[in-house]
Amino acid sequence: MSARLRLVADRAAVAGAPPPAADPPHEEPLHEEPGPGAARCLGLYAKLAAGVTVVTARGADGPLGMTVSAVTSLSARPPLLLACLRDGSRTLAAVRGRRAFAVHLLREEQRELAGRFASPVTTAAERFAGTDTRQVLGVPVLAGTLAWSVCLTEDVRRYGDHHLVVGRVAAVHVGGGRPLLWHDRRFGALTEPVPDAAG
C-alpha cells in the first residue's frame, strides 16, 4: 500500500468512519425457501403422462413385482434403462440382491394387471396368480405385455423416498399393440392408431 493510500485509510479510521463493506456472501434463494408441500408436488407429478410398467424380480421365496410409472430410457450405447422404485419395497430389495430385474410395458387392455401389481394389500402370490410367467436369465417375465426387457442391475441410488435403479438391457422383446398410460391419477390410452411392431 502506498503512503498516500495508507494516510487516507488512517484518516477514515480516526474520523470514525465504518470500514469498507466486505463482499456479500453468495446467496442461493432457492435453498432458503422451504419449498412447496408434498401435496402440491404430487399434483405436479400427476400431470406427467407416462407409460405404465410392471417391474419384476426373483425374490428368496418366489417372484416379486410392482407397478411403476417412472421408467425411462437412459442410454442406447450401452443400452440402459432407469426405473424409480419405492423405498422399502420387496421388489427393490430383490433387484438389489439378485442384481437383475425385468421391465414390462403394459398394453391398454391390462389395467387390471396394473392395478393388481400396484395394490398394497395384494400378496406377491396373488399378483402373479393366473399370469403366464416364464424365466428369462433367472428373472420372472410376464407374457402378453406390449414389450419387456430383462436388465442386469448396474446401479442403485436413493433419492428421497425412491431409489433410482439403472439396468443394462440384456434381453428384449417388442410386440404389437397400444400402451397403457397413466395421467392425472388414472389410466388412459392413445387415441391415434399405433403401427404394430415385432421384435
C-alpha positions as MATLAB code, in Angstrom:
seq = 'MSARLRLVADRAAVAGAPPPAADPPHEEPLHEEPGPGAARCLGLYAKLAAGVTVVTARGADGPLGMTVSAVTSLSARPPLLLACLRDGSRTLAAVRGRRAFAVHLLREEQRELAGRFASPVTTAAERFAGTDTRQVLGVPVLAGTLAWSVCLTEDVRRYGDHHLVVGRVAAVHVGGGRPLLWHDRRFGALTEPVPDAAG';
ca = [
       0.000    0.000    0.000;
       1.397    3.461   -0.911;
       1.938    6.104    1.778;
      -0.867    8.240    0.363;
      -3.430    5.404    0.451;
      -2.306    4.462    3.968;
      -2.842    8.058    5.088;
      -6.382    8.135    3.654;
      -7.233    4.891    5.436;
      -5.852    6.155    8.730;
      -7.834    9.396    8.496;
     -11.068    7.434    7.831;
     -10.443    5.314   10.912;
      -9.768    8.353   13.083;
     -12.928   10.057   11.862;
     -14.967    7.031   12.982;
     -15.993    6.026    9.510;
     -17.069    2.388    9.219;
     -14.656    0.054    7.467;
     -15.321   -0.748    3.819;
     -18.092   -3.294    3.443;
     -16.986   -6.780    2.540;
     -18.452   -8.545   -0.475;
     -21.832  -10.050    0.492;
     -21.837  -13.840    0.756;
     -23.140  -15.786   -2.209;
     -26.848  -16.338   -1.633;
     -28.977  -19.131   -3.090;
     -32.608  -18.065   -2.651;
     -33.953  -21.456   -3.728;
     -32.110  -23.154   -0.890;
     -33.520  -20.695    1.604;
     -37.132  -21.269    0.544;
     -38.977  -24.056    2.364;
     -40.402  -25.231   -0.951;
     -43.912  -26.429   -1.813;
     -45.556  -29.136    0.215;
     -45.701  -32.775   -0.833;
     -49.350  -32.449   -1.893;
     -48.548  -29.681   -4.373;
     -45.574  -31.628   -5.736;
     -47.751  -34.699   -6.197;
     -50.253  -32.519   -8.036;
     -47.492  -31.524  -10.423;
     -46.283  -35.096  -10.861;
     -49.839  -36.221  -11.629;
     -49.775  -34.098  -14.784;
     -46.843  -36.067  -16.174;
     -48.127  -38.581  -18.709;
     -46.265  -41.892  -18.558;
     -46.441  -45.429  -19.796;
     -47.441  -47.996  -17.182;
     -44.917  -50.721  -16.470;
     -44.516  -53.662  -14.124;
     -41.057  -54.368  -12.716;
     -40.397  -57.936  -11.601;
     -37.509  -59.687   -9.880;
     -36.742  -63.033   -8.304;
     -37.146  -62.986   -4.528;
     -35.972  -65.521   -1.988;
     -39.457  -67.068   -1.809;
     -40.530  -66.606   -5.414;
     -41.293  -63.886   -7.948;
     -41.911  -60.304   -6.842;
     -43.239  -57.345   -8.767;
     -44.740  -53.879   -8.597;
     -46.387  -51.351  -10.910;
     -44.128  -48.440  -11.814;
     -44.871  -45.343  -13.895;
     -41.424  -43.728  -13.616;
     -39.392  -45.711  -16.155;
     -37.368  -44.195  -18.972;
     -34.650  -44.966  -21.450;
     -31.251  -43.758  -20.319;
     -28.737  -44.769  -22.978;
     -28.578  -46.656  -26.276;
     -24.841  -47.427  -26.130;
     -24.671  -49.161  -23.766;
     -28.387  -49.968  -23.584;
     -29.556  -48.696  -20.197;
     -32.983  -48.250  -18.604;
     -33.815  -46.255  -15.482;
     -36.643  -47.133  -13.094;
     -37.730  -45.402   -9.889;
     -38.756  -47.886   -7.183;
     -40.322  -47.033   -3.853;
     -38.054  -47.235   -0.820;
     -38.742  -50.259    1.341;
     -40.415  -52.386   -1.326;
     -39.629  -56.100   -1.509;
     -39.158  -55.794   -5.248;
     -36.432  -53.190   -4.743;
     -34.695  -55.465   -2.243;
     -34.759  -58.308   -4.794;
     -33.436  -56.037   -7.554;
     -30.510  -55.100   -5.326;
     -29.887  -58.610   -4.051;
     -30.264  -60.616   -7.258;
     -28.767  -57.880   -9.478;
     -31.343  -58.458  -12.219;
     -34.921  -57.422  -12.994;
     -37.460  -57.192  -15.803;
     -39.420  -54.195  -17.052;
     -42.756  -54.842  -18.784;
     -44.585  -52.195  -20.807;
     -48.304  -52.899  -20.412;
     -50.963  -52.894  -23.094;
     -54.033  -50.688  -22.809;
     -56.096  -53.817  -22.071;
     -54.001  -54.639  -18.975;
     -55.441  -52.149  -16.483;
     -56.473  -54.945  -14.136;
     -52.921  -56.307  -14.136;
     -51.514  -52.851  -13.396;
     -53.948  -52.377  -10.526;
     -53.167  -55.789   -9.084;
     -49.406  -55.165   -9.036;
     -49.983  -51.699   -7.553;
     -52.266  -52.767   -4.696;
     -50.572  -52.509   -1.274;
     -52.751  -55.304    0.132;
     -52.139  -57.840   -2.647;
     -49.554  -60.504   -1.867;
     -46.810  -61.489   -4.289;
     -48.547  -64.798   -4.958;
     -51.828  -63.017   -5.720;
     -50.123  -60.601   -8.067;
     -48.741  -63.413  -10.208;
     -51.814  -65.664   -9.929;
     -53.272  -66.519  -13.326;
     -50.453  -64.845  -15.265;
     -48.375  -66.682  -17.846;
     -44.863  -66.298  -16.455;
     -41.569  -67.702  -17.675;
     -37.954  -67.330  -16.627;
     -35.524  -65.300  -18.727;
     -31.978  -65.086  -17.346;
     -33.402  -66.159  -13.994;
     -35.955  -63.321  -13.895;
     -39.760  -63.795  -13.999;
     -41.151  -62.394  -17.238;
     -44.867  -61.808  -17.851;
     -46.234  -62.968  -21.196;
     -48.609  -60.912  -23.285;
     -47.245  -57.457  -22.499;
     -46.576  -54.786  -25.096;
     -42.820  -55.191  -24.622;
     -40.383  -56.387  -21.991;
     -36.707  -56.261  -21.187;
     -34.542  -58.124  -18.720;
     -31.870  -55.925  -17.195;
     -28.759  -56.504  -15.134;
     -28.597  -54.079  -12.229;
     -25.871  -51.506  -12.855;
     -26.510  -49.019  -10.060;
     -28.998  -48.217   -7.296;
     -29.087  -44.802   -5.627;
     -31.553  -43.397   -3.130;
     -33.151  -40.004   -3.688;
     -35.829  -39.045   -1.184;
     -38.449  -41.768   -0.821;
     -37.462  -43.619   -4.006;
     -34.410  -45.335   -5.455;
     -33.103  -44.818   -8.976;
     -32.295  -48.209  -10.468;
     -30.141  -48.313  -13.591;
     -30.254  -51.561  -15.545;
     -28.270  -52.755  -18.546;
     -30.623  -54.358  -21.062;
     -29.611  -57.993  -21.558;
     -32.719  -59.330  -23.337;
     -35.615  -57.574  -25.027;
     -38.872  -58.355  -26.803;
     -41.167  -55.874  -28.543;
     -44.673  -56.865  -29.582;
     -47.563  -55.022  -31.156;
     -50.420  -53.105  -29.624;
     -51.144  -49.887  -27.791;
     -49.603  -48.786  -24.491;
     -51.420  -48.281  -21.222;
     -50.885  -44.720  -19.973;
     -51.073  -43.060  -16.556;
     -52.087  -39.408  -16.303;
     -53.838  -37.313  -13.655;
     -54.079  -40.336  -11.328;
     -55.981  -42.502  -13.781;
     -55.348  -44.867  -16.658;
     -55.634  -43.695  -20.228;
     -54.865  -44.713  -23.793;
     -53.695  -43.184  -27.030;
     -56.440  -42.039  -29.383;
     -54.456  -42.349  -32.620;
     -53.684  -45.704  -34.232;
     -50.292  -47.201  -33.458;
     -48.470  -49.310  -36.081;
     -47.683  -52.834  -34.943;
     -44.058  -53.777  -34.424;
     -42.500  -57.075  -33.568;
     -39.011  -57.980  -32.496;
];
